């Protein structure tokens, strides 16, 4: 045997020992990869139905949001109607206020005159009654004095 053949045998032996030393970690790594693969399969089995439920829930939420949008559209239509009614009521109120102002202006002047006339009439009537009463008292006193002198 020559020297290079011995060197090749030694190198081959060293390579075989190295491979045997690496076989144990590779086998352990294979077990770890198998466990990780099994865990991923379990996660996939469990998340599939969960994702289906989430999808169903999202569909239900989208349906509810569509119904809410329809309801809001109806509310907006009703608010527009109420706004129109409010504008009409405001215009009617302004017209009534103007009418009240016109009637008040037209009626206040004659009413003030009528009130002043009735006040003056009552006062003159009261003064006339008082004068008649005083005249009657004077006449009675005068008659009593004449009667007292004639006795």
XYZ file of N, CA, C and O in Angstrom:
604
model
N 0.794 -1.156 0.000
C 0.000 0.000 0.000
C 0.854 1.242 0.000
O 1.821 1.311 0.728
N 0.417 2.033 -0.741
C 1.170 3.229 -0.915
C 0.693 4.275 0.054
O -0.358 4.136 0.689
N 1.383 5.339 0.084
C 1.103 6.404 1.075
C -0.193 7.137 0.776
O -0.960 7.490 1.676
N -0.456 7.322 -0.460
C -1.680 8.087 -0.764
C -2.886 7.230 -0.530
O -3.961 7.738 -0.208
N -2.756 5.883 -0.665
C -3.878 4.999 -0.405
C -4.201 5.003 1.082
O -5.367 4.972 1.476
N -3.155 5.023 1.913
C -3.359 5.054 3.370
C -4.011 6.398 3.743
O -4.937 6.443 4.552
N -3.545 7.443 3.119
C -4.115 8.758 3.407
C -5.580 8.793 2.980
O -6.452 9.354 3.674
N -5.916 8.145 1.886
C -7.305 8.120 1.412
C -8.148 7.311 2.372
O -9.304 7.680 2.668
N -7.590 6.181 2.896
C -8.322 5.359 3.875
C -8.540 6.138 5.147
O -9.629 6.095 5.763
N -7.565 6.870 5.616
C -7.694 7.665 6.840
C -8.735 8.766 6.618
O -9.612 9.020 7.460
N -8.680 9.394 5.468
C -9.648 10.452 5.175
C -11.054 9.872 5.082
O -12.039 10.464 5.569
N -11.165 8.673 4.481
C -12.469 8.031 4.365
C -12.974 7.646 5.737
O -14.165 7.804 6.052
N -12.123 7.153 6.604
C -12.513 6.801 7.972
C -12.939 8.028 8.748
O -13.934 8.023 9.498
N -12.172 9.103 8.606
C -12.519 10.336 9.305
C -13.867 10.870 8.795
O -14.728 11.343 9.575
N -14.085 10.764 7.508
C -15.357 11.218 6.941
C -16.506 10.372 7.459
O -17.602 10.897 7.770
N -16.288 9.051 7.593
C -17.323 8.146 8.105
C -17.628 8.484 9.558
O -18.810 8.486 9.981
N -16.616 8.755 10.360
C -16.826 9.110 11.770
C -17.588 10.436 11.842
O -18.508 10.614 12.660
N -17.201 11.365 10.987
C -17.895 12.655 10.966
C -19.370 12.475 10.585
O -20.261 13.082 11.182
N -19.639 11.629 9.616
C -21.020 11.392 9.193
C -21.803 10.711 10.306
O -22.974 11.034 10.534
N -21.219 9.779 11.012
C -21.897 9.123 12.128
C -22.191 10.137 13.245
O -23.243 10.089 13.885
N -21.274 11.057 13.451
C -21.490 12.070 14.478
C -22.627 13.013 14.056
O -23.373 13.528 14.902
N -22.794 13.268 12.768
C -23.846 14.166 12.291
C -25.201 13.461 12.152
O -26.229 14.124 12.082
N -25.224 12.140 12.106
C -26.476 11.399 11.943
C -27.411 11.636 13.145
O -28.613 11.820 12.971
N -26.880 11.638 14.349
C -27.711 11.799 15.558
C -28.401 13.167 15.567
O -29.634 13.232 15.743
N -27.721 14.299 15.357
C -28.455 15.575 15.327
C -29.450 15.665 14.170
O -30.529 16.245 14.307
N -29.093 15.061 13.028
C -30.014 15.101 11.885
C -31.271 14.299 12.212
O -32.399 14.721 11.887
N -31.122 13.145 12.875
C -32.296 12.347 13.267
C -33.146 13.119 14.290
O -34.379 13.113 14.223
N -32.511 13.789 15.224
C -33.260 14.598 16.202
C -33.950 15.773 15.509
O -35.080 16.135 15.824
N -33.249 16.387 14.555
C -33.837 17.482 13.788
C -35.032 16.993 12.981
O -36.038 17.695 12.859
N -34.958 15.756 12.486
C -36.087 15.183 11.759
C -37.289 15.035 12.670
O -38.418 15.334 12.291
N -37.077 14.611 13.910
C -38.189 14.489 14.868
C -38.796 15.865 15.173
O -40.028 16.008 15.280
N -37.920 16.884 15.291
C -38.400 18.233 15.555
C -39.224 18.746 14.370
O -40.296 19.342 14.544
N -38.746 18.500 13.164
C -39.473 18.934 11.964
C -40.799 18.187 11.852
O -41.826 18.765 11.487
N -40.805 16.880 12.186
C -42.058 16.118 12.169
C -43.062 16.687 13.179
O -44.260 16.805 12.888
N -42.588 17.073 14.386
C -43.468 17.655 15.401
C -44.002 19.009 14.932
O -45.197 19.333 15.117
N -43.144 19.834 14.318
C -43.582 21.127 13.801
C -44.607 20.950 12.690
O -45.610 21.675 12.615
N -44.390 19.953 11.817
C -45.338 19.670 10.742
C -46.682 19.247 11.309
O -47.736 19.695 10.853
N -46.656 18.393 12.332
C -47.901 17.952 12.967
C -48.626 19.132 13.633
O -49.838 19.250 13.549
N -47.874 20.026 14.267
C -48.463 21.202 14.903
C -49.123 22.098 13.852
O -50.241 22.601 14.052
N -48.451 22.293 12.719
C -49.027 23.105 11.651
C -50.299 22.468 11.094
O -51.275 23.161 10.784
N -50.320 21.135 10.991
C -51.532 20.449 10.525
C -52.673 20.645 11.518
O -53.822 20.886 11.128
N -52.362 20.550 12.830
C -53.389 20.771 13.852
C -53.932 22.201 13.784
O -55.149 22.425 13.902
N -53.019 23.154 13.612
C -53.448 24.556 13.509
C -54.348 24.739 12.288
O -55.382 25.409 12.344
N -53.976 24.109 11.181
C -54.775 24.218 9.963
C -56.158 23.612 10.165
O -57.167 24.190 9.768
N -56.215 22.462 10.838
C -57.503 21.802 11.074
C -58.387 22.668 11.979
O -59.591 22.784 11.770
N -57.774 23.269 12.968
C -58.557 24.072 13.919
C -58.923 25.448 13.371
O -59.962 26.004 13.727
N -58.081 26.061 12.559
C -58.366 27.413 12.070
C -59.305 27.416 10.874
O -59.933 28.435 10.596
N -59.423 26.309 10.173
C -60.343 26.252 9.023
C -61.772 26.579 9.430
O -62.389 27.510 8.883
N -62.349 25.847 10.395
C -63.719 26.181 10.811
C -63.808 27.567 11.450
O -64.804 28.271 11.273
N -62.755 27.948 12.166
C -62.762 29.270 12.790
C -62.816 30.368 11.722
O -63.569 31.341 11.843
N -62.040 30.200 10.660
C -62.067 31.177 9.566
C -63.418 31.160 8.853
O -63.908 32.216 8.422
N -64.044 29.989 8.728
C -65.391 29.936 8.144
C -66.385 30.707 9.008
O -67.238 31.432 8.491
N -66.276 30.560 10.343
C -67.164 31.299 11.246
C -66.917 32.805 11.138
O -67.862 33.598 11.140
N -65.656 33.187 11.057
C -65.325 34.604 10.906
C -65.906 35.135 9.596
O -66.464 36.239 9.550
N -65.809 34.346 8.546
C -66.354 34.752 7.250
C -67.868 34.933 7.353
O -68.427 35.917 6.849
N -68.539 33.998 8.016
C -69.987 34.114 8.217
C -70.345 35.343 9.042
O -71.315 36.048 8.737
N -69.565 35.589 10.076
C -69.815 36.766 10.915
C -69.629 38.052 10.126
O -70.432 38.990 10.245
N -68.597 38.116 9.317
C -68.359 39.296 8.486
C -69.517 39.488 7.500
O -69.980 40.611 7.284
N -70.013 38.391 6.923
C -71.167 38.497 6.026
C -72.388 39.029 6.769
O -73.131 39.876 6.252
N -72.615 38.542 7.998
C -73.752 39.028 8.794
C -73.604 40.513 9.135
O -74.575 41.270 9.102
N -72.390 40.908 9.473
C -72.142 42.318 9.780
C -72.378 43.178 8.541
O -72.984 44.254 8.624
N -71.926 42.708 7.390
C -72.157 43.459 6.156
C -73.649 43.581 5.855
O -74.123 44.633 5.418
N -74.415 42.509 6.094
C -75.864 42.558 5.898
C -76.488 43.562 6.852
O -77.343 44.377 6.460
N -76.067 43.518 8.126
C -76.604 44.466 9.113
C -76.253 45.897 8.739
O -77.080 46.805 8.869
N -75.043 46.116 8.251
C -74.652 47.466 7.836
C -75.478 47.934 6.642
O -75.834 49.112 6.544
N -75.800 47.019 5.749
C -76.676 47.370 4.631
C -78.053 47.773 5.121
O -78.649 48.748 4.628
N -78.586 47.039 6.110
C -79.887 47.380 6.668
C -79.825 48.725 7.381
O -80.763 49.529 7.296
N -78.739 48.972 8.093
C -78.575 50.261 8.774
C -78.541 51.383 7.747
O -79.144 52.445 7.951
N -77.871 51.151 6.635
C -77.807 52.176 5.582
C -79.190 52.454 5.024
O -79.559 53.610 4.807
N -79.979 51.397 4.802
C -81.354 51.583 4.314
C -82.164 52.372 5.333
O -82.917 53.298 4.984
N -82.013 52.026 6.614
C -82.735 52.739 7.667
C -82.324 54.206 7.706
O -83.170 55.100 7.829
N -81.035 54.470 7.619
C -80.550 55.852 7.626
C -81.069 56.624 6.416
O -81.398 57.807 6.524
N -81.159 55.950 5.265
C -81.715 56.618 4.096
C -83.170 56.999 4.347
O -83.611 58.104 4.000
N -83.936 56.086 4.973
C -85.328 56.389 5.312
C -85.424 57.534 6.296
O -86.287 58.413 6.164
N -84.550 57.542 7.285
C -84.552 58.629 8.272
C -84.218 59.954 7.593
O -84.829 60.985 7.892
N -83.275 59.931 6.672
C -82.913 61.164 5.962
C -84.087 61.688 5.139
O -84.310 62.900 5.069
N -84.849 60.774 4.521
C -86.021 61.198 3.754
C -87.042 61.842 4.689
O -87.607 62.906 4.388
N -87.272 61.211 5.852
C -88.239 61.767 6.808
C -87.755 63.114 7.339
O -88.557 64.034 7.533
N -86.457 63.234 7.593
C -85.920 64.520 8.066
C -86.081 65.603 7.005
O -86.345 66.766 7.340
N -85.935 65.242 5.748
C -86.148 66.221 4.687
C -87.602 66.673 4.678
O -87.899 67.864 4.514
N -88.522 65.739 4.892
C -89.942 66.102 4.957
C -90.205 67.007 6.155
O -90.944 67.995 6.052
N -89.639 66.655 7.300
C -89.824 67.479 8.497
C -89.242 68.869 8.271
O -89.826 69.870 8.690
N -88.109 68.934 7.588
C -87.494 70.222 7.295
C -88.424 71.059 6.421
O -88.599 72.258 6.652
N -89.044 70.431 5.423
C -89.984 71.138 4.562
C -91.177 71.629 5.369
O -91.607 72.786 5.227
N -91.703 70.770 6.247
C -92.840 71.178 7.078
C -92.443 72.326 8.004
O -93.227 73.256 8.220
N -91.249 72.267 8.536
C -90.775 73.332 9.426
C -90.672 74.650 8.664
O -91.036 75.712 9.195
N -90.189 74.586 7.437
C -90.096 75.808 6.636
C -91.484 76.377 6.356
O -91.695 77.593 6.429
N -92.446 75.494 6.049
C -93.811 75.965 5.808
C -94.411 76.562 7.082
O -95.089 77.604 7.021
N -94.175 75.906 8.212
C -94.691 76.427 9.484
C -94.060 77.779 9.797
O -94.728 78.684 10.301
N -92.786 77.907 9.503
C -92.099 79.176 9.742
C -92.692 80.275 8.866
O -92.925 81.395 9.322
N -92.977 79.962 7.603
C -93.582 80.950 6.705
C -94.983 81.317 7.192
O -95.361 82.497 7.185
N -95.756 80.304 7.629
C -97.110 80.584 8.135
C -97.039 81.440 9.388
O -97.850 82.370 9.564
N -96.091 81.156 10.271
C -95.934 81.947 11.490
C -95.573 83.391 11.152
O -96.091 84.338 11.762
N -94.714 83.580 10.177
C -94.339 84.941 9.760
C -95.559 85.665 9.196
O -95.776 86.844 9.491
N -96.370 84.950 8.408
C -97.571 85.573 7.856
C -98.553 85.950 8.957
O -99.154 87.031 8.923
N -98.734 85.067 9.939
C -99.633 85.366 11.059
C -99.101 86.555 11.850
O -99.869 87.437 12.259
N -97.809 86.602 12.059
C -97.224 87.730 12.790
C -97.460 89.033 12.043
O -97.806 90.064 12.650
N -97.294 89.007 10.728
C -97.551 90.211 9.932
C -99.022 90.610 10.020
O -99.350 91.798 10.148
N -99.923 89.627 9.939
C -101.351 89.893 10.026
C -101.714 90.480 11.382
O -102.493 91.441 11.469
N -101.133 89.920 12.442
C -101.379 90.453 13.785
C -100.893 91.888 13.879
O -101.552 92.746 14.473
N -99.754 92.180 13.297
C -99.237 93.551 13.308
C -100.181 94.502 12.584
O -100.460 95.609 13.069
N -100.695 94.062 11.429
C -101.605 94.912 10.664
C -102.901 95.131 11.436
O -103.398 96.256 11.553
N -103.489 94.053 11.979
C -104.733 94.159 12.734
C -104.513 95.005 13.979
O -105.347 95.847 14.331
N -103.399 94.802 14.649
C -103.096 95.579 15.853
C -102.977 97.055 15.526
O -103.512 97.912 16.235
N -102.302 97.371 14.433
C -102.142 98.774 14.043
C -103.488 99.378 13.657
O -103.785 100.530 13.987
N -104.335 98.585 12.961
C -105.624 99.095 12.521
C -106.589 99.253 13.688
O -107.395 100.180 13.725
N -106.528 98.331 14.638
C -107.497 98.346 15.732
C -107.035 99.185 16.910
O -107.863 99.651 17.689
N -105.758 99.402 17.061
C -105.278 100.086 18.262
C -105.691 101.543 18.285
O -106.078 102.066 19.328
N -105.656 102.214 17.154
C -106.005 103.627 17.140
C -107.479 103.830 17.501
O -107.782 104.638 18.378
N -108.441 103.112 16.891
C -109.836 103.284 17.304
C -110.084 102.803 18.727
O -110.901 103.390 19.445
N -109.395 101.765 19.143
C -109.587 101.274 20.506
C -109.110 102.291 21.526
O -109.756 102.502 22.561
N -108.009 102.928 21.239
C -107.499 103.955 22.158
C -108.491 105.111 22.209
O -108.810 105.635 23.291
N -109.018 105.482 21.050
C -109.995 106.571 21.024
C -111.261 106.186 21.770
O -111.825 106.994 22.532
N -111.720 104.941 21.578
C -112.930 104.496 22.263
C -112.703 104.449 23.770
O -113.580 104.833 24.561
N -111.525 103.976 24.178
C -111.225 103.911 25.609
C -111.162 105.321 26.204
O -111.679 105.567 27.301
N -110.563 106.229 25.495
C -110.473 107.611 25.987
C -111.867 108.245 26.067
O -112.197 108.943 27.037
N -112.695 107.980 25.048
C -114.057 108.521 25.060
C -114.859 107.964 26.223
O -115.531 108.711 26.936
N -114.764 106.637 26.433
C -115.544 106.044 27.532
C -115.035 106.548 28.878
O -115.833 106.798 29.791
N -113.734 106.752 29.017
C -113.193 107.290 30.260
C -113.716 108.707 30.486
O -114.161 109.073 31.582
N -113.677 109.516 29.453
C -114.175 110.886 29.563
C -115.668 110.910 29.861
O -116.145 111.723 30.669
N -116.419 110.051 29.219
C -117.861 109.980 29.459
C -118.160 109.588 30.897
O -118.997 110.209 31.563
N -117.458 108.574 31.403
C -117.673 108.152 32.799
C -117.299 109.269 33.757
O -117.995 109.503 34.754
N -116.230 109.933 33.470
C -115.797 111.018 34.355
C -116.805 112.183 34.342
O -117.156 112.736 35.383
N -117.285 112.528 33.156
C -118.274 113.618 33.055
C -119.574 113.220 33.728
O -120.202 114.033 34.435
N -119.978 111.975 33.558
C -121.204 111.489 34.185
C -121.073 111.512 35.710
O -122.002 111.911 36.426
N -119.920 111.102 36.221
C -119.687 111.106 37.667
C -119.689 112.541 38.188
O -120.251 112.831 39.261
N -119.074 113.457 37.428
C -119.044 114.863 37.849
C -120.458 115.449 37.851
O -120.831 116.207 38.750
N -121.284 115.091 36.867
C -122.660 115.582 36.807
C -123.472 115.052 37.976
O -124.205 115.793 38.637
N -123.300 113.770 38.296
C -124.007 113.203 39.446
C -123.593 113.890 40.736
O -124.428 114.191 41.605
N -122.297 114.126 40.874
C -121.801 114.791 42.074
C -122.379 116.206 42.174
O -122.789 116.667 43.256
N -122.443 116.895 41.054
C -122.999 118.255 41.061
C -124.485 118.219 41.409
O -124.971 119.062 42.181
N -125.217 117.240 40.884
C -126.647 117.099 41.221
C -126.818 116.807 42.703
O -127.720 117.367 43.362
N -125.944 115.921 43.241
C -126.029 115.588 44.668
C -125.739 116.830 45.518
O -126.430 117.107 46.513
N -124.702 117.580 45.130
C -124.358 118.791 45.877
C -125.495 119.808 45.802
O -125.829 120.476 46.795
N -126.138 119.926 44.639
C -127.245 120.849 44.471
C -128.416 120.450 45.360
O -129.049 121.293 46.015
N -128.662 119.132 45.438
C -129.758 118.648 46.279
C -129.441 118.892 47.746
O -130.316 119.295 48.537
N -128.192 118.699 48.164
C -127.798 118.922 49.554
C -127.951 120.407 49.880
O -128.448 120.788 50.955
N -127.506 121.276 48.966
C -127.627 122.712 49.199
C -129.105 123.122 49.332
O -129.462 123.928 50.200
N -129.901 122.568 48.436
C -131.325 122.918 48.505
C -131.931 122.440 49.815
O -132.741 123.150 50.443
N -131.537 121.262 50.268
C -132.068 120.746 51.537
C -131.612 121.630 52.685
O -132.409 121.971 53.584
N -130.349 122.016 52.691
C -129.827 122.877 53.751
C -130.520 124.238 53.724
O -130.858 124.803 54.780
N -130.731 124.752 52.544
C -131.393 126.036 52.415
C -132.822 125.950 52.941
O -133.301 126.838 53.663
N -133.488 124.885 52.626
C -134.865 124.712 53.105
C -134.882 124.554 54.614
O -135.767 125.077 55.307
N -133.916 123.873 55.151
C -133.866 123.689 56.609
C -133.606 125.030 57.279
O -134.157 125.326 58.343
N -132.766 125.851 56.705
C -132.473 127.149 57.294
C -133.715 128.051 57.237
O -133.990 128.769 58.202
N -134.424 128.028 56.125
C -135.647 128.828 56.032
C -136.675 128.351 57.032
O -137.380 129.156 57.650
N -136.753 127.061 57.180
C -137.721 126.512 58.125
C -137.314 126.895 59.550
O -138.152 127.168 60.393
N -136.034 126.938 59.830
C -135.562 127.288 61.166
C -135.801 128.771 61.392
O -136.087 129.192 62.517
N -135.710 129.617 60.460
C -135.939 131.032 60.638
C -137.452 131.315 60.764
O -137.835 132.218 61.499
N -138.232 130.604 60.061
C -139.662 130.826 60.081
C -140.299 130.266 61.337
O -141.415 130.584 61.681
N -139.796 129.684 62.086
C -140.396 129.170 63.325
C -140.552 130.197 64.284
O -140.484 131.081 64.731
